[in-house]
Amino acid sequence: MIEFRSVTKRFPDGTVAVDDFSLVLPSHKTTVLVGSSGSGKTTLLRMVNRMVDPSSGSIEIDGEDTSTLEPVALRRRIGYVMQNSGLLPHLKVLDNVATVPVLNGVPRREARQQALTLLDTVGLDRALADRYPSQLSGGQQQRVGVARGLAADPNILLMDEPFGAVDPIVRDELQQELIRLQRELGKTVVFVTHDIDEAFLLGDQVVILEQGGRIAQVGSPTEIMEAPASDFVASFIGADRGKRALSIRKTEHGFILVDGEGRAAGVLVGTADAG
Amino acid sequence: MNWILDNLDLMLELTLQHIRLSLPPIILGFLISVPLGWVAYRFQLTRGFLLTVAGLLYTIPSLALFVILPPILGISFLSEINITIALTIYAVAILTRSVADALGSVDPAVRDCATAMGYGPWRRFWTVEFPLAGPVTLAGLRVAAVSTVSLVTVGILIGVQSLGYLFTNGLQRRILVEVFAGVVLVVLVALLIDALLAMAGRRLMPWAPRPRSSRRLALRGSAAPE
């Protein structure tokens, strides 16, 4: 469990990125922080592994205040996946994946062996192990990034817009892959994105942020969709327009659903008793 | 041409001597420039000062250095160490800027990511930043190496034997072909050392982009689709 307690971050230039932010992120669940730029979502993420230290307030991991922990050691037990993969260009794929275990003192041979298994886990061909990152496609690099994040078997995985720079088809694949992985591994995932669809798809708990890290609404995707807490949320999730504003239209053969533009979005097959 | 055929032994001996004199300043200059370049890169305040001073060093005439150094260091005017120290100073002048620029050329996102994974500062420098600064550093090192090889010839003016001997001796005795042979041999030594450095670079940095080579593109093309 990760807990933010009245966290404020003021940067030296005076910008307040996060103002009095409190939130509990449950273990083994995916929490998605979603907001536009300036919402402080990346700052919040980077405070978990002390890449950024809060100006006031505290962050606890399983009841332990992170400010009492040594940052380098803390970072080694938290997986980190970033946009554009952040792979080390001078290391082969296998050594990139093995980085954190090697930093932790695992013998190189053993770490490499383990890294090979991780390539399988994230659905990469073992033949890519000896390539350099620049020789892979964007989607492959991102998979390597995920494998590297998982290599030290951390309880917590931080993901900073990891699928933001790949094309929509690959992004779709990677999202499905992450859902599968999370079902198997059950990590405590903190995921940052500006894409509300991605947030609703991946998040058990979705946190919608306004400017300065103010929480507009926290809840499951269903809760947020059913009852947007404010006009800001309603507009942010697009409940009032486009493909989320569905209405039923009767036709000769039954009912169809149409979106905000009046285009057919689906067929009504019954009523679901969702929880 | 006769002069060349009659003096092959002398030319070989001077070439070897020339290489022997060239290597220490290149190596020492490199070793000294890494910490200096790092300081210039790391601390913005020192950057302007260090790089200006380093640049100015290069403008000191070599003969002046040969005259100034012995009394300062308490060595003989005719000592070989004179050459080594003077040329090391020139190498440092070139390389400090190269190393600072090279460290600055490392992608901040990669540095940031290394930190996020749990690299400590020391380890991150030696295993991530320094290797990634390699291509730009090497470019500077090759310039410094060629410059050193050509400057070694000046040593003949204080009596240190090198290919420079062929210049002074050829001029005094009006044997133009001897001077010409000297120029060619200096160029060859410079090319040789440059080629060795380039080869070492490819060996040590197989990941670096290679200009004028289609290999990387070929590998890119073969990257399997998702």
Short mmCIF file of C-alpha atoms in Angstrom, two decimals:
data_model
loop_
_atom_site.label_atom_id
_atom_site.label_comp_id
_atom_site.label_asym_id
_atom_site.label_seq_id
_atom_site.Cartn_x
_atom_site.Cartn_y
_atom_site.Cartn_z
CA MET A 1 0.00 0.00 0.00
CA ILE A 2 1.24 3.47 -0.88
CA GLU A 3 -0.10 6.42 1.03
CA PHE A 4 0.29 10.09 0.23
CA ARG A 5 -0.26 12.30 3.29
CA SER A 6 -0.85 16.01 2.63
CA VAL A 7 1.94 16.08 0.07
CA THR A 8 2.93 19.43 -1.41
CA LYS A 9 5.65 19.99 -3.98
CA ARG A 10 6.89 23.48 -4.70
CA PHE A 11 9.72 23.69 -7.24
CA PRO A 12 12.57 26.20 -6.80
CA ASP A 13 11.09 28.43 -9.52
CA GLY A 14 7.96 28.83 -7.40
CA THR A 15 5.64 26.51 -9.35
CA VAL A 16 3.39 24.49 -7.10
CA ALA A 17 3.10 21.17 -8.90
CA VAL A 18 1.17 19.39 -6.18
CA ASP A 19 -0.81 21.06 -3.39
CA ASP A 20 -1.86 19.15 -0.25
CA PHE A 21 -2.41 15.81 -1.95
CA SER A 22 -3.66 12.84 0.08
CA LEU A 23 -4.49 9.42 -1.31
CA VAL A 24 -4.24 5.72 -0.54
CA LEU A 25 -3.13 3.42 -3.35
CA PRO A 26 -4.20 -0.14 -2.48
CA SER A 27 -1.77 -3.06 -2.86
CA HIS A 28 -1.97 -5.41 -5.84
CA LYS A 29 -4.21 -2.97 -7.70
CA THR A 30 -3.58 -0.62 -10.58
CA THR A 31 -4.07 3.03 -9.74
CA VAL A 32 -4.10 5.35 -12.72
CA LEU A 33 -3.34 9.04 -12.28
CA VAL A 34 -4.89 10.84 -15.20
CA GLY A 35 -4.84 14.52 -16.03
CA SER A 36 -3.65 17.00 -18.58
CA SER A 37 -0.20 18.54 -18.48
CA GLY A 38 0.35 20.65 -15.38
CA SER A 39 -1.79 18.36 -13.26
CA GLY A 40 1.28 17.17 -11.36
CA LYS A 41 0.72 13.51 -12.21
CA THR A 42 4.33 12.77 -13.14
CA THR A 43 5.58 14.67 -10.09
CA LEU A 44 3.34 12.50 -7.89
CA LEU A 45 4.70 9.34 -9.52
CA ARG A 46 8.30 10.45 -9.14
CA MET A 47 7.77 11.15 -5.46
CA VAL A 48 7.09 7.46 -4.81
CA ASN A 49 10.69 6.46 -5.59
CA ARG A 50 12.13 9.75 -4.37
CA MET A 51 13.17 11.02 -7.79
CA VAL A 52 11.40 14.10 -6.43
CA ASP A 53 11.19 14.85 -2.71
CA PRO A 54 8.03 16.55 -1.40
CA SER A 55 8.32 20.06 0.04
CA SER A 56 5.98 19.01 2.83
CA GLY A 57 3.88 16.00 3.77
CA SER A 58 4.99 12.39 3.61
CA ILE A 59 4.70 9.27 1.49
CA GLU A 60 4.48 5.88 3.11
CA ILE A 61 5.03 2.49 1.55
CA ASP A 62 3.48 -0.28 3.67
CA GLY A 63 3.57 2.06 6.64
CA GLU A 64 7.21 3.06 6.14
CA ASP A 65 7.93 6.75 5.59
CA THR A 66 10.02 6.91 2.39
CA SER A 67 11.96 9.96 3.58
CA THR A 68 13.66 7.66 6.11
CA LEU A 69 14.79 5.29 3.35
CA GLU A 70 17.98 5.60 1.33
CA PRO A 71 16.86 6.77 -2.17
CA VAL A 72 19.18 4.53 -4.21
CA ALA A 73 18.16 1.40 -2.30
CA LEU A 74 14.49 2.42 -2.46
CA ARG A 75 14.63 2.87 -6.24
CA ARG A 76 16.12 -0.59 -6.71
CA ARG A 77 13.09 -2.20 -5.12
CA ILE A 78 10.58 -0.22 -7.18
CA GLY A 79 10.11 -0.98 -10.87
CA TYR A 80 10.11 2.02 -13.20
CA VAL A 81 8.90 2.15 -16.79
CA MET A 82 9.02 5.40 -18.67
CA GLN A 83 7.92 6.86 -21.97
CA ASN A 84 10.33 6.17 -24.87
CA SER A 85 11.48 3.11 -22.90
CA GLY A 86 14.50 4.89 -21.34
CA LEU A 87 16.65 1.89 -22.22
CA LEU A 88 20.40 2.32 -21.91
CA PRO A 89 21.52 2.57 -25.56
CA HIS A 90 24.96 1.05 -24.92
CA LEU A 91 23.69 -2.16 -23.35
CA LYS A 92 22.20 -5.12 -25.17
CA VAL A 93 18.55 -5.93 -24.55
CA LEU A 94 19.42 -8.73 -22.14
CA ASP A 95 21.75 -6.54 -20.07
CA ASN A 96 19.17 -3.77 -20.00
CA VAL A 97 16.67 -6.18 -18.49
CA ALA A 98 19.28 -7.51 -16.04
CA THR A 99 20.32 -4.00 -14.91
CA VAL A 100 18.56 -3.79 -11.56
CA PRO A 101 19.35 -7.35 -10.37
CA VAL A 102 23.02 -6.69 -11.24
CA LEU A 103 22.88 -3.43 -9.26
CA ASN A 104 21.46 -5.48 -6.40
CA GLY A 105 24.48 -7.76 -6.54
CA VAL A 106 23.01 -10.77 -8.34
CA PRO A 107 25.82 -12.48 -10.32
CA ARG A 108 25.70 -11.40 -13.96
CA ARG A 109 25.22 -14.91 -15.35
CA GLU A 110 22.27 -15.57 -13.11
CA ALA A 111 20.75 -12.17 -13.81
CA ARG A 112 21.01 -12.76 -17.57
CA GLN A 113 19.42 -16.19 -17.26
CA GLN A 114 16.55 -14.66 -15.36
CA ALA A 115 16.30 -11.83 -17.91
CA LEU A 116 15.77 -14.38 -20.69
CA THR A 117 12.73 -15.75 -18.84
CA LEU A 118 11.43 -12.19 -18.47
CA LEU A 119 11.61 -11.70 -22.25
CA ASP A 120 9.17 -14.62 -22.49
CA THR A 121 6.96 -13.04 -19.84
CA VAL A 122 6.55 -9.83 -21.81
CA GLY A 123 6.13 -11.68 -25.11
CA LEU A 124 9.48 -10.91 -26.73
CA ASP A 125 11.42 -13.34 -28.91
CA ARG A 126 14.62 -14.50 -27.14
CA ALA A 127 16.45 -13.88 -30.42
CA LEU A 128 16.26 -10.15 -29.62
CA ALA A 129 18.35 -10.59 -26.46
CA ASP A 130 21.62 -9.70 -28.21
CA ARG A 131 20.33 -6.63 -30.02
CA TYR A 132 20.93 -3.06 -29.00
CA PRO A 133 17.84 -0.97 -28.19
CA SER A 134 18.23 1.15 -31.35
CA GLN A 135 17.75 -2.01 -33.39
CA LEU A 136 14.25 -2.64 -32.02
CA SER A 137 10.89 -1.15 -32.96
CA GLY A 138 9.20 1.26 -30.56
CA GLY A 139 6.79 -1.39 -29.32
CA GLN A 140 9.58 -3.89 -28.73
CA GLN A 141 11.59 -1.29 -26.81
CA GLN A 142 8.59 -0.62 -24.61
CA ARG A 143 8.24 -4.34 -23.86
CA VAL A 144 11.91 -4.45 -22.90
CA GLY A 145 11.23 -1.46 -20.65
CA VAL A 146 8.42 -3.39 -18.93
CA ALA A 147 10.63 -6.49 -18.57
CA ARG A 148 13.33 -4.35 -16.99
CA GLY A 149 10.81 -2.81 -14.60
CA LEU A 150 9.81 -6.31 -13.47
CA ALA A 151 13.33 -7.76 -13.29
CA ALA A 152 13.96 -7.30 -9.58
CA ASP A 153 10.46 -8.65 -8.85
CA PRO A 154 9.39 -5.40 -7.17
CA ASN A 155 6.10 -5.08 -5.33
CA ILE A 156 5.56 -1.69 -6.86
CA LEU A 157 5.69 -0.79 -10.53
CA LEU A 158 5.70 2.88 -11.57
CA MET A 159 4.70 3.54 -15.17
CA ASP A 160 5.07 7.04 -16.59
CA GLU A 161 3.03 7.26 -19.80
CA PRO A 162 4.75 4.06 -20.97
CA PHE A 163 2.62 3.67 -24.09
CA GLY A 164 2.42 7.33 -25.02
CA ALA A 165 4.90 7.24 -27.87
CA VAL A 166 3.83 4.12 -29.78
CA ASP A 167 1.27 3.92 -32.54
CA PRO A 168 -2.36 3.12 -31.63
CA ILE A 169 -2.30 -0.51 -32.77
CA VAL A 170 0.84 -1.32 -30.81
CA ARG A 171 -0.49 0.62 -27.84
CA ASP A 172 -3.60 -1.52 -27.89
CA GLU A 173 -1.47 -4.67 -27.87
CA LEU A 174 0.72 -3.42 -25.04
CA GLN A 175 -2.31 -2.45 -22.95
CA GLN A 176 -3.82 -5.93 -23.34
CA GLU A 177 -0.44 -7.40 -22.47
CA LEU A 178 -0.25 -5.31 -19.32
CA ILE A 179 -3.75 -6.40 -18.28
CA ARG A 180 -2.68 -10.04 -18.73
CA LEU A 181 0.57 -9.50 -16.83
CA GLN A 182 -1.19 -7.74 -13.99
CA ARG A 183 -3.68 -10.60 -13.71
CA GLU A 184 -0.74 -13.00 -13.32
CA LEU A 185 1.57 -10.87 -11.17
CA GLY A 186 -0.71 -8.66 -9.08
CA LYS A 187 1.76 -5.81 -8.59
CA THR A 188 0.87 -2.50 -7.02
CA VAL A 189 0.92 -0.46 -10.21
CA VAL A 190 0.94 3.32 -10.36
CA PHE A 191 0.24 4.37 -13.93
CA VAL A 192 0.34 7.91 -15.27
CA THR A 193 -1.43 8.92 -18.47
CA HIS A 194 -3.29 11.80 -20.07
CA ASP A 195 -5.52 9.39 -21.98
CA ILE A 196 -8.84 8.80 -20.17
CA ASP A 197 -9.62 5.73 -22.28
CA GLU A 198 -6.34 4.16 -21.21
CA ALA A 199 -7.11 5.09 -17.59
CA PHE A 200 -10.53 3.43 -17.69
CA LEU A 201 -9.13 0.37 -19.44
CA LEU A 202 -6.24 -0.29 -17.05
CA GLY A 203 -7.25 1.23 -13.73
CA ASP A 204 -8.84 -0.52 -10.78
CA GLN A 205 -8.74 2.90 -9.16
CA VAL A 206 -8.74 5.99 -11.36
CA VAL A 207 -7.68 9.36 -10.01
CA ILE A 208 -8.69 12.34 -12.12
CA LEU A 209 -6.45 15.32 -11.45
CA GLU A 210 -7.01 19.02 -12.00
CA GLN A 211 -4.23 21.60 -12.11
CA GLY A 212 -1.81 21.49 -9.17
CA GLY A 213 -2.57 17.88 -8.29
CA ARG A 214 -6.05 18.62 -6.93
CA ILE A 215 -8.16 15.47 -6.99
CA ALA A 216 -11.28 15.98 -9.06
CA GLN A 217 -12.54 12.45 -8.43
CA VAL A 218 -11.29 9.05 -7.25
CA GLY A 219 -13.09 5.82 -7.95
CA SER A 220 -13.42 2.78 -10.14
CA PRO A 221 -14.08 3.50 -13.82
CA THR A 222 -17.71 2.45 -13.32
CA GLU A 223 -18.20 4.77 -10.35
CA ILE A 224 -16.75 7.71 -12.22
CA MET A 225 -18.78 7.04 -15.34
CA GLU A 226 -22.00 6.54 -13.34
CA ALA A 227 -21.62 9.67 -11.27
CA PRO A 228 -19.09 12.25 -12.40
CA ALA A 229 -18.35 14.39 -9.36
CA SER A 230 -18.25 17.70 -11.24
CA ASP A 231 -18.64 19.34 -14.60
CA PHE A 232 -14.86 19.16 -14.93
CA VAL A 233 -14.93 15.36 -14.58
CA ALA A 234 -17.91 14.98 -16.87
CA SER A 235 -16.18 17.02 -19.53
CA PHE A 236 -12.82 15.33 -18.95
CA ILE A 237 -14.24 11.83 -19.43
CA GLY A 238 -16.37 13.08 -22.30
CA ALA A 239 -19.64 11.90 -20.72
CA ASP A 240 -21.51 14.69 -22.46
CA ARG A 241 -20.34 14.05 -25.99
CA GLY A 242 -18.83 11.76 -28.59
CA LYS A 243 -18.54 8.04 -28.10
CA ARG A 244 -19.40 8.04 -24.41
CA ALA A 245 -22.71 9.89 -24.77
CA LEU A 246 -24.77 6.96 -26.01
CA SER A 247 -28.48 6.93 -26.58
CA ILE A 248 -30.87 4.17 -27.57
CA ARG A 249 -32.67 4.34 -30.88
CA LYS A 250 -35.48 2.01 -31.83
CA THR A 251 -35.28 0.43 -35.28
CA GLU A 252 -37.45 -2.08 -37.14
CA HIS A 253 -35.30 -4.95 -35.85
CA GLY A 254 -34.71 -3.89 -32.25
CA PHE A 255 -32.59 -1.31 -30.48
CA ILE A 256 -29.24 0.17 -31.39
CA LEU A 257 -26.99 2.53 -29.51
CA VAL A 258 -25.87 5.75 -31.14
CA ASP A 259 -23.12 8.10 -30.00
CA GLY A 260 -23.10 11.85 -29.61
CA GLU A 261 -22.68 12.37 -33.35
CA GLY A 262 -25.58 10.08 -34.13
CA ARG A 263 -23.37 7.28 -35.46
CA ALA A 264 -24.24 3.70 -34.57
CA ALA A 265 -21.97 2.52 -31.75
CA GLY A 266 -23.45 -0.90 -31.00
CA VAL A 267 -26.49 -3.08 -30.64
CA LEU A 268 -28.55 -3.38 -27.47
CA VAL A 269 -28.62 -7.08 -26.53
CA GLY A 270 -30.13 -6.88 -23.06
CA THR A 271 -29.53 -5.22 -19.73
CA ALA A 272 -26.42 -6.06 -17.71
CA ASP A 273 -26.52 -6.29 -13.95
CA ALA A 274 -23.17 -4.76 -13.35
CA GLY A 275 -22.00 -4.45 -9.76
CA MET B 1 65.32 9.00 -54.16
CA ASN B 2 68.80 7.74 -53.41
CA TRP B 3 68.73 9.54 -50.11
CA ILE B 4 65.63 7.60 -49.09
CA LEU B 5 67.06 4.23 -50.05
CA ASP B 6 70.32 5.00 -48.26
CA ASN B 7 68.59 6.07 -45.07
CA LEU B 8 65.81 3.54 -44.52
CA ASP B 9 67.29 2.52 -41.17
CA LEU B 10 67.42 6.11 -39.96
CA MET B 11 63.84 6.71 -41.09
CA LEU B 12 62.57 3.61 -39.31
CA GLU B 13 64.43 4.50 -36.14
CA LEU B 14 63.09 8.07 -36.18
CA THR B 15 59.54 6.86 -36.89
CA LEU B 16 59.60 4.50 -33.90
CA GLN B 17 61.09 7.23 -31.76
CA HIS B 18 58.38 9.60 -32.98
CA ILE B 19 55.61 7.16 -32.03
CA ARG B 20 57.24 6.59 -28.64
CA LEU B 21 57.22 10.34 -27.99
CA SER B 22 53.64 10.79 -29.23
CA LEU B 23 51.89 8.21 -27.07
CA PRO B 24 52.55 9.48 -23.50
CA PRO B 25 51.11 12.98 -24.10
CA ILE B 26 48.00 11.53 -25.75
CA ILE B 27 47.39 9.08 -22.90
CA LEU B 28 48.26 11.54 -20.12
CA GLY B 29 46.22 14.28 -21.75
CA PHE B 30 43.22 11.98 -21.87
CA LEU B 31 43.57 10.91 -18.23
CA ILE B 32 43.87 14.50 -17.01
CA SER B 33 41.05 15.80 -19.20
CA VAL B 34 38.39 13.40 -17.91
CA PRO B 35 38.19 14.87 -14.38
CA LEU B 36 38.70 18.43 -15.70
CA GLY B 37 36.02 17.97 -18.35
CA TRP B 38 33.71 16.49 -15.75
CA VAL B 39 34.15 19.51 -13.45
CA ALA B 40 33.50 21.86 -16.38
CA TYR B 41 30.40 19.90 -17.32
CA ARG B 42 29.06 19.42 -13.81
CA PHE B 43 29.54 22.89 -12.34
CA GLN B 44 28.23 25.62 -14.61
CA LEU B 45 30.21 28.25 -12.69
CA THR B 46 33.56 26.66 -13.50
CA ARG B 47 32.68 25.85 -17.07
CA GLY B 48 33.46 29.19 -18.68
CA PHE B 49 36.64 29.62 -16.66
CA LEU B 50 38.02 26.14 -17.21
CA LEU B 51 37.27 26.01 -20.91
CA THR B 52 38.70 29.47 -21.51
CA VAL B 53 41.91 28.65 -19.65
CA ALA B 54 42.18 25.34 -21.47
CA GLY B 55 41.65 27.10 -24.77
CA LEU B 56 44.29 29.71 -23.95
CA LEU B 57 46.83 27.00 -23.14
CA TYR B 58 46.71 26.00 -26.77
CA THR B 59 47.75 29.47 -27.85
CA ILE B 60 51.09 29.36 -25.98
CA PRO B 61 53.81 28.84 -28.61
CA SER B 62 55.48 25.49 -28.11
CA LEU B 63 58.98 26.97 -28.15
CA ALA B 64 58.00 29.34 -25.35
CA LEU B 65 56.78 26.36 -23.32
CA PHE B 66 60.10 24.56 -23.85
CA VAL B 67 61.83 27.60 -22.41
CA ILE B 68 59.44 28.26 -19.51
CA LEU B 69 58.94 24.70 -18.26
CA PRO B 70 62.53 23.69 -17.30
CA PRO B 71 63.13 26.45 -14.73
CA ILE B 72 59.62 25.94 -13.27
CA LEU B 73 59.99 22.20 -12.99
CA GLY B 74 63.72 22.12 -12.36
CA ILE B 75 64.58 19.90 -15.30
CA SER B 76 67.15 20.22 -18.06
CA PHE B 77 66.35 22.36 -21.10
CA LEU B 78 67.21 19.40 -23.29
CA SER B 79 65.17 16.77 -21.41
CA GLU B 80 62.60 14.67 -23.22
CA ILE B 81 60.20 15.27 -20.30
CA ASN B 82 59.93 18.83 -21.60
CA ILE B 83 58.26 17.55 -24.74
CA THR B 84 56.00 15.16 -22.84
CA ILE B 85 54.75 17.86 -20.50
CA ALA B 86 54.33 20.55 -23.15
CA LEU B 87 52.42 18.24 -25.48
CA THR B 88 50.31 16.91 -22.61
CA ILE B 89 49.27 20.51 -21.94
CA TYR B 90 48.18 20.92 -25.55
CA ALA B 91 46.27 17.64 -25.45
CA VAL B 92 44.52 18.77 -22.27
CA ALA B 93 43.68 22.06 -23.99
CA ILE B 94 41.85 20.21 -26.74
CA LEU B 95 40.36 17.37 -24.71
CA THR B 96 38.90 19.21 -21.72
CA ARG B 97 36.35 20.87 -23.95
CA SER B 98 35.68 17.60 -25.78
CA VAL B 99 35.01 15.71 -22.56
CA ALA B 100 32.76 18.49 -21.22
CA ASP B 101 30.82 18.58 -24.50
CA ALA B 102 30.69 14.79 -24.63
CA LEU B 103 29.18 14.53 -21.15
CA GLY B 104 26.73 17.25 -22.12
CA SER B 105 25.72 15.22 -25.17
CA VAL B 106 24.33 12.36 -23.08
CA ASP B 107 20.54 12.24 -23.34
CA PRO B 108 19.15 13.63 -20.03
CA ALA B 109 16.29 11.11 -20.23
CA VAL B 110 18.77 8.23 -20.15
CA ARG B 111 20.61 9.75 -17.19
CA ASP B 112 17.30 10.26 -15.42
CA CYS B 113 16.24 6.71 -16.10
CA ALA B 114 19.51 5.31 -14.77
CA THR B 115 18.89 7.24 -11.56
CA ALA B 116 15.34 5.95 -11.35
CA MET B 117 16.58 2.37 -11.62
CA GLY B 118 18.88 2.83 -8.65
CA TYR B 119 22.31 3.76 -10.01
CA GLY B 120 24.33 5.71 -7.45
CA PRO B 121 26.12 8.81 -8.82
CA TRP B 122 29.59 7.20 -9.02
CA ARG B 123 28.42 4.04 -10.73
CA ARG B 124 26.14 5.98 -13.04
CA PHE B 125 29.05 8.13 -14.18
CA TRP B 126 31.41 5.26 -14.99
CA THR B 127 28.92 2.75 -16.41
CA VAL B 128 26.36 5.01 -18.09
CA GLU B 129 27.44 8.62 -18.68
CA PHE B 130 31.11 8.09 -19.48
CA PRO B 131 30.51 5.26 -21.98
CA LEU B 132 27.67 7.20 -23.63
CA ALA B 133 29.94 10.24 -23.88
CA GLY B 134 32.41 7.95 -25.70
CA PRO B 135 31.71 8.84 -29.34
CA VAL B 136 32.11 12.60 -28.81
CA THR B 137 35.12 12.08 -26.53
CA LEU B 138 36.74 9.87 -29.14
CA ALA B 139 36.26 12.51 -31.83
CA GLY B 140 38.19 14.96 -29.63
CA LEU B 141 40.82 12.38 -28.79
CA ARG B 142 41.49 11.78 -32.49
CA VAL B 143 42.04 15.50 -33.05
CA ALA B 144 44.36 15.66 -30.03
CA ALA B 145 46.29 12.61 -31.24
CA VAL B 146 46.91 13.99 -34.72
CA SER B 147 47.86 17.36 -33.28
CA THR B 148 50.32 15.70 -30.89
CA VAL B 149 51.97 13.66 -33.63
CA SER B 150 52.59 16.79 -35.64
CA LEU B 151 53.80 18.83 -32.64
CA VAL B 152 56.37 16.19 -31.62
CA THR B 153 58.50 17.38 -34.55
CA VAL B 154 59.10 20.72 -32.81
CA GLY B 155 61.08 18.85 -30.17
CA ILE B 156 64.02 18.67 -32.53
CA LEU B 157 64.67 22.36 -31.77
CA ILE B 158 65.70 21.38 -28.25
CA GLY B 159 67.50 18.33 -29.50
CA VAL B 160 64.90 15.60 -28.90
CA GLN B 161 65.13 13.15 -31.80
CA SER B 162 61.98 12.52 -33.84
CA LEU B 163 60.89 12.74 -37.46
CA GLY B 164 61.48 16.48 -36.99
CA TYR B 165 65.17 15.66 -37.50
CA LEU B 166 64.45 15.07 -41.18
CA PHE B 167 63.13 18.63 -41.46
CA THR B 168 66.06 20.43 -39.85
CA ASN B 169 68.71 18.15 -41.29
CA GLY B 170 67.15 18.27 -44.75
CA LEU B 171 66.93 22.06 -44.64
CA GLN B 172 70.51 22.51 -43.46
CA ARG B 173 71.89 20.13 -46.07
CA ARG B 174 69.45 21.27 -48.74
CA ILE B 175 68.16 17.74 -49.32
CA LEU B 176 64.53 18.45 -50.21
CA VAL B 177 63.63 14.81 -50.55
CA GLU B 178 64.61 14.31 -46.91
CA VAL B 179 62.20 17.05 -45.79
CA PHE B 180 59.52 15.57 -48.00
CA ALA B 181 60.10 12.08 -46.55
CA GLY B 182 59.74 13.60 -43.08
CA VAL B 183 56.37 15.16 -43.94
CA VAL B 184 55.07 11.92 -45.44
CA LEU B 185 56.19 9.86 -42.45
CA VAL B 186 54.59 12.27 -39.95
CA VAL B 187 51.34 12.06 -41.89
CA LEU B 188 51.58 8.26 -41.94
CA VAL B 189 52.18 8.07 -38.18
CA ALA B 190 49.22 10.40 -37.60
CA LEU B 191 46.99 8.30 -39.86
CA LEU B 192 48.15 5.11 -38.14
CA ILE B 193 47.35 6.35 -34.64
CA ASP B 194 44.07 7.83 -35.85
CA ALA B 195 43.08 4.52 -37.43
CA LEU B 196 43.98 2.62 -34.27
CA LEU B 197 41.81 4.96 -32.20
CA ALA B 198 38.92 4.63 -34.62
CA MET B 199 39.23 0.83 -34.49
CA ALA B 200 39.37 0.82 -30.70
CA GLY B 201 36.25 2.99 -30.71
CA ARG B 202 34.34 0.53 -32.85
CA ARG B 203 35.51 -2.32 -30.65
CA LEU B 204 34.58 -0.63 -27.40
CA MET B 205 31.38 1.05 -28.58
CA PRO B 206 29.63 -1.39 -30.92
CA TRP B 207 26.34 0.33 -30.10
CA ALA B 208 27.42 3.75 -31.39
CA PRO B 209 25.99 5.04 -34.66
CA ARG B 210 28.47 4.58 -37.47
CA PRO B 211 28.68 7.24 -40.12
CA ARG B 212 29.30 6.13 -43.68
CA SER B 213 28.16 2.62 -42.93
CA SER B 214 25.06 0.85 -44.08
CA ARG B 215 25.27 -1.85 -41.44
CA ARG B 216 23.16 -0.09 -38.88
CA LEU B 217 20.49 0.68 -41.43
CA ALA B 218 20.47 -2.94 -42.49
CA LEU B 219 19.96 -4.04 -38.89
CA ARG B 220 17.25 -1.46 -38.45
CA GLY B 221 15.49 -2.80 -41.46
CA SER B 222 15.59 -6.32 -40.10
CA ALA B 223 13.98 -5.40 -36.79
CA ALA B 224 11.07 -7.78 -36.56
CA PRO B 225 7.63 -6.22 -36.71
CA GLU B 226 5.49 -6.40 -33.60
#
